[in-house]
Amino acid sequence: MFGPGDFSVFPLRGYGLKFASADPAEFMASNTLDNNLLQGARVWVPGGVPIANLWAAVRNGGTYATSSTPNTIGLYTDSGLYVASLAPDPNLWTAAGWRGGALASPIPAQEEGRFVYIVILAGGMAGLFIPAPAQANDANAAWFAIPVPGTVPLRKRGFYQFGVSALPASFDPETYGTSTPFFPLVGGN
């Protein structure tokens, strides 16, 4: 006879992560990360977990050519206020695997769990592909990316915004960008 926990999913700690936008096993499709395209995901950070590093999954690294748009990963509050980001790195998206690293200063843990937004931005890249959720389709955004009206704050689970040349100082999670199931596989530890 099997008991509770006998069929547990592979935990995030097996990837070295403490929080992520979704189970990495759900990201078996791919999507291009275009230049000047900001993609974001709403991520749950458990209580008691500081944020010291940010990571994004890359399926196929691209080739970099000079650009004034930074290659970076940013962290925002659930209400869209800028918190921190990785230093711009022209080589951030040039190899496959988990890409990212340490924030200049770790963000202290909070007693209660909280949602944050982790966003990725690419500039000067060609041939860059990131993992995408299997069967992702923008036609599903109405039920996938937006919560039931009147139940919780209206916050997009995933979004993208074209024409971005720098991380925004803040954004409105209700109106900024296009809601989508094509959110990035991002996380932290």
PDB file of C-alpha atoms in Angstrom:
ATOM      1  CA  MET A   1       0.000   0.000   0.000  1.00  0.00           C
ATOM      2  CA  PHE A   2       1.258   3.464  -0.843  1.00  0.00           C
ATOM      3  CA  GLY A   3       1.146   6.364   1.594  1.00  0.00           C
ATOM      4  CA  PRO A   4       1.105  10.157   1.304  1.00  0.00           C
ATOM      5  CA  GLY A   5       4.152  11.506  -0.479  1.00  0.00           C
ATOM      6  CA  ASP A   6       5.000   8.275  -2.297  1.00  0.00           C
ATOM      7  CA  PHE A   7       4.327   9.954  -5.634  1.00  0.00           C
ATOM      8  CA  SER A   8       5.873  13.368  -4.972  1.00  0.00           C
ATOM      9  CA  VAL A   9       7.023  15.433  -7.909  1.00  0.00           C
ATOM     10  CA  PHE A  10      10.689  16.225  -8.376  1.00  0.00           C
ATOM     11  CA  PRO A  11      11.307  19.118  -5.957  1.00  0.00           C
ATOM     12  CA  LEU A  12      12.745  22.493  -6.973  1.00  0.00           C
ATOM     13  CA  ARG A  13      15.665  21.906  -4.622  1.00  0.00           C
ATOM     14  CA  GLY A  14      16.806  19.249  -7.100  1.00  0.00           C
ATOM     15  CA  TYR A  15      17.540  22.174  -9.434  1.00  0.00           C
ATOM     16  CA  GLY A  16      19.092  24.261  -6.645  1.00  0.00           C
ATOM     17  CA  LEU A  17      16.048  26.574  -6.595  1.00  0.00           C
ATOM     18  CA  LYS A  18      13.876  27.681  -3.690  1.00  0.00           C
ATOM     19  CA  PHE A  19      11.116  29.142  -5.894  1.00  0.00           C
ATOM     20  CA  ALA A  20      10.211  29.122  -9.590  1.00  0.00           C
ATOM     21  CA  SER A  21       7.537  30.252 -12.034  1.00  0.00           C
ATOM     22  CA  ALA A  22       6.422  26.618 -12.551  1.00  0.00           C
ATOM     23  CA  ASP A  23       7.613  23.025 -12.556  1.00  0.00           C
ATOM     24  CA  PRO A  24      10.485  22.790 -15.083  1.00  0.00           C
ATOM     25  CA  ALA A  25       8.956  19.527 -16.402  1.00  0.00           C
ATOM     26  CA  GLU A  26       6.087  21.608 -17.828  1.00  0.00           C
ATOM     27  CA  PHE A  27       8.479  23.574 -20.098  1.00  0.00           C
ATOM     28  CA  MET A  28       9.070  21.209 -23.010  1.00  0.00           C
ATOM     29  CA  ALA A  29       8.255  23.676 -25.807  1.00  0.00           C
ATOM     30  CA  SER A  30      10.361  26.642 -26.895  1.00  0.00           C
ATOM     31  CA  ASN A  31       9.857  30.264 -27.768  1.00  0.00           C
ATOM     32  CA  THR A  32      12.150  32.957 -29.103  1.00  0.00           C
ATOM     33  CA  LEU A  33      13.259  35.744 -26.820  1.00  0.00           C
ATOM     34  CA  ASP A  34      13.259  38.678 -29.194  1.00  0.00           C
ATOM     35  CA  ASN A  35      15.350  41.797 -28.752  1.00  0.00           C
ATOM     36  CA  ASN A  36      13.702  44.535 -26.707  1.00  0.00           C
ATOM     37  CA  LEU A  37      11.083  42.071 -25.488  1.00  0.00           C
ATOM     38  CA  LEU A  38      10.402  41.997 -21.761  1.00  0.00           C
ATOM     39  CA  GLN A  39       8.848  38.755 -20.528  1.00  0.00           C
ATOM     40  CA  GLY A  40       7.637  38.359 -16.968  1.00  0.00           C
ATOM     41  CA  ALA A  41       6.248  35.744 -14.622  1.00  0.00           C
ATOM     42  CA  ARG A  42       4.481  36.038 -11.296  1.00  0.00           C
ATOM     43  CA  VAL A  43       6.313  33.780  -8.844  1.00  0.00           C
ATOM     44  CA  TRP A  44       5.456  32.631  -5.304  1.00  0.00           C
ATOM     45  CA  VAL A  45       8.317  33.010  -2.807  1.00  0.00           C
ATOM     46  CA  PRO A  46       7.681  30.996   0.388  1.00  0.00           C
ATOM     47  CA  GLY A  47       7.927  32.668   3.780  1.00  0.00           C
ATOM     48  CA  GLY A  48      11.383  32.623   5.355  1.00  0.00           C
ATOM     49  CA  VAL A  49      13.172  32.530   1.974  1.00  0.00           C
ATOM     50  CA  PRO A  50      15.566  35.379   1.095  1.00  0.00           C
ATOM     51  CA  ILE A  51      16.194  36.223  -2.556  1.00  0.00           C
ATOM     52  CA  ALA A  52      19.928  36.223  -3.277  1.00  0.00           C
ATOM     53  CA  ASN A  53      20.077  34.916  -6.859  1.00  0.00           C
ATOM     54  CA  LEU A  54      17.837  35.082  -9.921  1.00  0.00           C
ATOM     55  CA  TRP A  55      17.868  32.466 -12.683  1.00  0.00           C
ATOM     56  CA  ALA A  56      16.234  31.987 -16.078  1.00  0.00           C
ATOM     57  CA  ALA A  57      16.257  28.870 -18.230  1.00  0.00           C
ATOM     58  CA  VAL A  58      17.675  29.107 -21.766  1.00  0.00           C
ATOM     59  CA  ARG A  59      17.038  26.363 -24.314  1.00  0.00           C
ATOM     60  CA  ASN A  60      19.413  27.575 -27.050  1.00  0.00           C
ATOM     61  CA  GLY A  61      21.866  30.364 -26.372  1.00  0.00           C
ATOM     62  CA  GLY A  62      22.014  33.157 -28.899  1.00  0.00           C
ATOM     63  CA  THR A  63      24.737  35.245 -30.485  1.00  0.00           C
ATOM     64  CA  TYR A  64      25.318  38.735 -29.093  1.00  0.00           C
ATOM     65  CA  ALA A  65      25.882  41.903 -31.127  1.00  0.00           C
ATOM     66  CA  THR A  66      26.295  45.302 -29.486  1.00  0.00           C
ATOM     67  CA  SER A  67      23.080  46.810 -28.139  1.00  0.00           C
ATOM     68  CA  SER A  68      22.110  49.573 -25.722  1.00  0.00           C
ATOM     69  CA  THR A  69      19.356  47.285 -24.350  1.00  0.00           C
ATOM     70  CA  PRO A  70      20.743  45.326 -21.396  1.00  0.00           C
ATOM     71  CA  ASN A  71      20.613  41.554 -21.079  1.00  0.00           C
ATOM     72  CA  THR A  72      19.349  41.148 -17.549  1.00  0.00           C
ATOM     73  CA  ILE A  73      16.877  39.660 -15.081  1.00  0.00           C
ATOM     74  CA  GLY A  74      14.800  41.950 -12.872  1.00  0.00           C
ATOM     75  CA  LEU A  75      12.824  41.517  -9.656  1.00  0.00           C
ATOM     76  CA  TYR A  76       9.629  43.449  -8.861  1.00  0.00           C
ATOM     77  CA  THR A  77       7.076  43.411  -6.064  1.00  0.00           C
ATOM     78  CA  ASP A  78       3.626  41.952  -6.685  1.00  0.00           C
ATOM     79  CA  SER A  79       2.377  45.487  -7.288  1.00  0.00           C
ATOM     80  CA  GLY A  80       5.053  46.095  -9.951  1.00  0.00           C
ATOM     81  CA  LEU A  81       7.619  48.165  -8.040  1.00  0.00           C
ATOM     82  CA  TYR A  82      11.265  47.632  -8.995  1.00  0.00           C
ATOM     83  CA  VAL A  83      13.313  45.862  -6.304  1.00  0.00           C
ATOM     84  CA  ALA A  84      16.601  44.742  -7.886  1.00  0.00           C
ATOM     85  CA  SER A  85      18.205  43.298 -11.005  1.00  0.00           C
ATOM     86  CA  LEU A  86      21.310  41.532 -12.165  1.00  0.00           C
ATOM     87  CA  ALA A  87      24.049  43.712 -13.566  1.00  0.00           C
ATOM     88  CA  PRO A  88      23.711  43.885 -17.370  1.00  0.00           C
ATOM     89  CA  ASP A  89      25.718  41.098 -19.008  1.00  0.00           C
ATOM     90  CA  PRO A  90      26.093  40.827 -22.815  1.00  0.00           C
ATOM     91  CA  ASN A  91      26.834  37.096 -22.399  1.00  0.00           C
ATOM     92  CA  LEU A  92      23.816  36.321 -20.186  1.00  0.00           C
ATOM     93  CA  TRP A  93      21.798  34.671 -22.963  1.00  0.00           C
ATOM     94  CA  THR A  94      24.638  33.126 -25.029  1.00  0.00           C
ATOM     95  CA  ALA A  95      24.556  29.576 -23.606  1.00  0.00           C
ATOM     96  CA  ALA A  96      21.924  26.969 -22.819  1.00  0.00           C
ATOM     97  CA  GLY A  97      21.035  26.103 -19.228  1.00  0.00           C
ATOM     98  CA  TRP A  98      20.253  28.087 -16.106  1.00  0.00           C
ATOM     99  CA  ARG A  99      21.510  31.624 -16.642  1.00  0.00           C
ATOM    100  CA  GLY A 100      21.708  34.353 -14.015  1.00  0.00           C
ATOM    101  CA  GLY A 101      23.450  34.854 -10.721  1.00  0.00           C
ATOM    102  CA  ALA A 102      23.709  36.924  -7.583  1.00  0.00           C
ATOM    103  CA  LEU A 103      21.969  40.196  -6.878  1.00  0.00           C
ATOM    104  CA  ALA A 104      24.259  42.972  -5.597  1.00  0.00           C
ATOM    105  CA  SER A 105      22.454  42.756  -2.239  1.00  0.00           C
ATOM    106  CA  PRO A 106      20.230  39.856  -1.154  1.00  0.00           C
ATOM    107  CA  ILE A 107      16.585  40.672  -0.515  1.00  0.00           C
ATOM    108  CA  PRO A 108      15.715  39.662   3.056  1.00  0.00           C
ATOM    109  CA  ALA A 109      13.182  36.941   3.707  1.00  0.00           C
ATOM    110  CA  GLN A 110       9.696  37.874   4.783  1.00  0.00           C
ATOM    111  CA  GLU A 111       7.798  35.979   7.453  1.00  0.00           C
ATOM    112  CA  GLU A 112       4.835  35.338   5.160  1.00  0.00           C
ATOM    113  CA  GLY A 113       5.090  34.004   1.611  1.00  0.00           C
ATOM    114  CA  ARG A 114       4.624  36.539  -1.154  1.00  0.00           C
ATOM    115  CA  PHE A 115       4.273  36.911  -4.879  1.00  0.00           C
ATOM    116  CA  VAL A 116       6.937  38.718  -6.895  1.00  0.00           C
ATOM    117  CA  TYR A 117       7.500  39.296 -10.587  1.00  0.00           C
ATOM    118  CA  ILE A 118      10.683  38.108 -12.247  1.00  0.00           C
ATOM    119  CA  VAL A 119      11.279  39.586 -15.694  1.00  0.00           C
ATOM    120  CA  ILE A 120      13.841  38.897 -18.396  1.00  0.00           C
ATOM    121  CA  LEU A 121      15.079  41.321 -21.053  1.00  0.00           C
ATOM    122  CA  ALA A 122      17.255  40.696 -24.105  1.00  0.00           C
ATOM    123  CA  GLY A 123      19.173  43.116 -26.306  1.00  0.00           C
ATOM    124  CA  GLY A 124      21.423  42.472 -29.292  1.00  0.00           C
ATOM    125  CA  MET A 125      20.646  38.753 -29.438  1.00  0.00           C
ATOM    126  CA  ALA A 126      20.107  36.491 -32.460  1.00  0.00           C
ATOM    127  CA  GLY A 127      18.992  32.848 -32.355  1.00  0.00           C
ATOM    128  CA  LEU A 128      17.969  32.909 -28.684  1.00  0.00           C
ATOM    129  CA  PHE A 129      15.325  30.390 -27.563  1.00  0.00           C
ATOM    130  CA  ILE A 130      13.900  29.957 -24.080  1.00  0.00           C
ATOM    131  CA  PRO A 131      11.757  27.101 -22.773  1.00  0.00           C
ATOM    132  CA  ALA A 132       8.007  27.612 -22.951  1.00  0.00           C
ATOM    133  CA  PRO A 133       5.161  25.809 -21.234  1.00  0.00           C
ATOM    134  CA  ALA A 134       3.927  22.844 -23.265  1.00  0.00           C
ATOM    135  CA  GLN A 135       0.832  23.695 -25.324  1.00  0.00           C
ATOM    136  CA  ALA A 136       1.128  27.424 -24.550  1.00  0.00           C
ATOM    137  CA  ASN A 137      -1.195  29.504 -26.702  1.00  0.00           C
ATOM    138  CA  ASP A 138      -2.227  33.147 -26.233  1.00  0.00           C
ATOM    139  CA  ALA A 139      -5.850  32.111 -26.852  1.00  0.00           C
ATOM    140  CA  ASN A 140      -5.693  30.498 -23.378  1.00  0.00           C
ATOM    141  CA  ALA A 141      -4.506  33.696 -21.658  1.00  0.00           C
ATOM    142  CA  ALA A 142      -8.003  34.731 -20.534  1.00  0.00           C
ATOM    143  CA  TRP A 143      -8.253  31.841 -18.074  1.00  0.00           C
ATOM    144  CA  PHE A 144      -4.583  30.921 -17.598  1.00  0.00           C
ATOM    145  CA  ALA A 145      -2.849  34.248 -17.037  1.00  0.00           C
ATOM    146  CA  ILE A 146      -5.571  36.177 -15.178  1.00  0.00           C
ATOM    147  CA  PRO A 147      -7.292  35.161 -11.897  1.00  0.00           C
ATOM    148  CA  VAL A 148     -11.016  34.804 -11.238  1.00  0.00           C
ATOM    149  CA  PRO A 149     -12.500  38.347 -11.016  1.00  0.00           C
ATOM    150  CA  GLY A 150     -13.068  39.677  -7.513  1.00  0.00           C
ATOM    151  CA  THR A 151     -11.235  36.856  -5.707  1.00  0.00           C
ATOM    152  CA  VAL A 152      -7.637  38.099  -5.485  1.00  0.00           C
ATOM    153  CA  PRO A 153      -5.780  41.162  -6.789  1.00  0.00           C
ATOM    154  CA  LEU A 154      -5.840  41.223 -10.590  1.00  0.00           C
ATOM    155  CA  ARG A 155      -2.277  40.155 -11.344  1.00  0.00           C
ATOM    156  CA  LYS A 156      -1.081  38.562 -14.566  1.00  0.00           C
ATOM    157  CA  ARG A 157       0.700  35.239 -14.168  1.00  0.00           C
ATOM    158  CA  GLY A 158       2.651  35.800 -17.381  1.00  0.00           C
ATOM    159  CA  PHE A 159       3.065  38.764 -19.723  1.00  0.00           C
ATOM    160  CA  TYR A 160       5.237  40.253 -22.446  1.00  0.00           C
ATOM    161  CA  GLN A 161       5.907  43.794 -23.634  1.00  0.00           C
ATOM    162  CA  PHE A 162       7.586  44.699 -26.936  1.00  0.00           C
ATOM    163  CA  GLY A 163       9.793  47.761 -27.472  1.00  0.00           C
ATOM    164  CA  VAL A 164      11.464  47.771 -24.048  1.00  0.00           C
ATOM    165  CA  SER A 165      15.009  49.173 -24.005  1.00  0.00           C
ATOM    166  CA  ALA A 166      15.527  49.142 -20.207  1.00  0.00           C
ATOM    167  CA  LEU A 167      13.887  47.621 -17.159  1.00  0.00           C
ATOM    168  CA  PRO A 168      10.952  49.821 -16.117  1.00  0.00           C
ATOM    169  CA  ALA A 169      11.112  51.676 -12.797  1.00  0.00           C
ATOM    170  CA  SER A 170       7.684  50.186 -12.119  1.00  0.00           C
ATOM    171  CA  PHE A 171       4.695  48.765 -13.988  1.00  0.00           C
ATOM    172  CA  ASP A 172       1.000  48.191 -13.338  1.00  0.00           C
ATOM    173  CA  PRO A 173       0.419  44.399 -13.217  1.00  0.00           C
ATOM    174  CA  GLU A 174      -3.219  44.910 -14.237  1.00  0.00           C
ATOM    175  CA  THR A 175      -2.505  46.797 -17.467  1.00  0.00           C
ATOM    176  CA  TYR A 176       1.162  46.461 -18.450  1.00  0.00           C
ATOM    177  CA  GLY A 177       1.981  44.174 -21.365  1.00  0.00           C
ATOM    178  CA  THR A 178       0.013  41.369 -22.942  1.00  0.00           C
ATOM    179  CA  SER A 179      -1.268  38.494 -20.790  1.00  0.00           C
ATOM    180  CA  THR A 180       0.109  35.171 -21.972  1.00  0.00           C
ATOM    181  CA  PRO A 181       0.810  31.541 -21.058  1.00  0.00           C
ATOM    182  CA  PHE A 182       4.241  32.042 -22.743  1.00  0.00           C
ATOM    183  CA  PHE A 183       5.921  33.095 -19.505  1.00  0.00           C
ATOM    184  CA  PRO A 184       9.610  32.388 -18.834  1.00  0.00           C
ATOM    185  CA  LEU A 185      10.928  29.604 -16.631  1.00  0.00           C
ATOM    186  CA  VAL A 186      12.541  31.715 -13.914  1.00  0.00           C
ATOM    187  CA  GLY A 187      13.350  31.234 -10.268  1.00  0.00           C
ATOM    188  CA  GLY A 188      15.741  31.971  -7.490  1.00  0.00           C
ATOM    189  CA  ASN A 189      17.578  30.884  -4.405  1.00  0.00           C
TER     190      ASN A 189
END
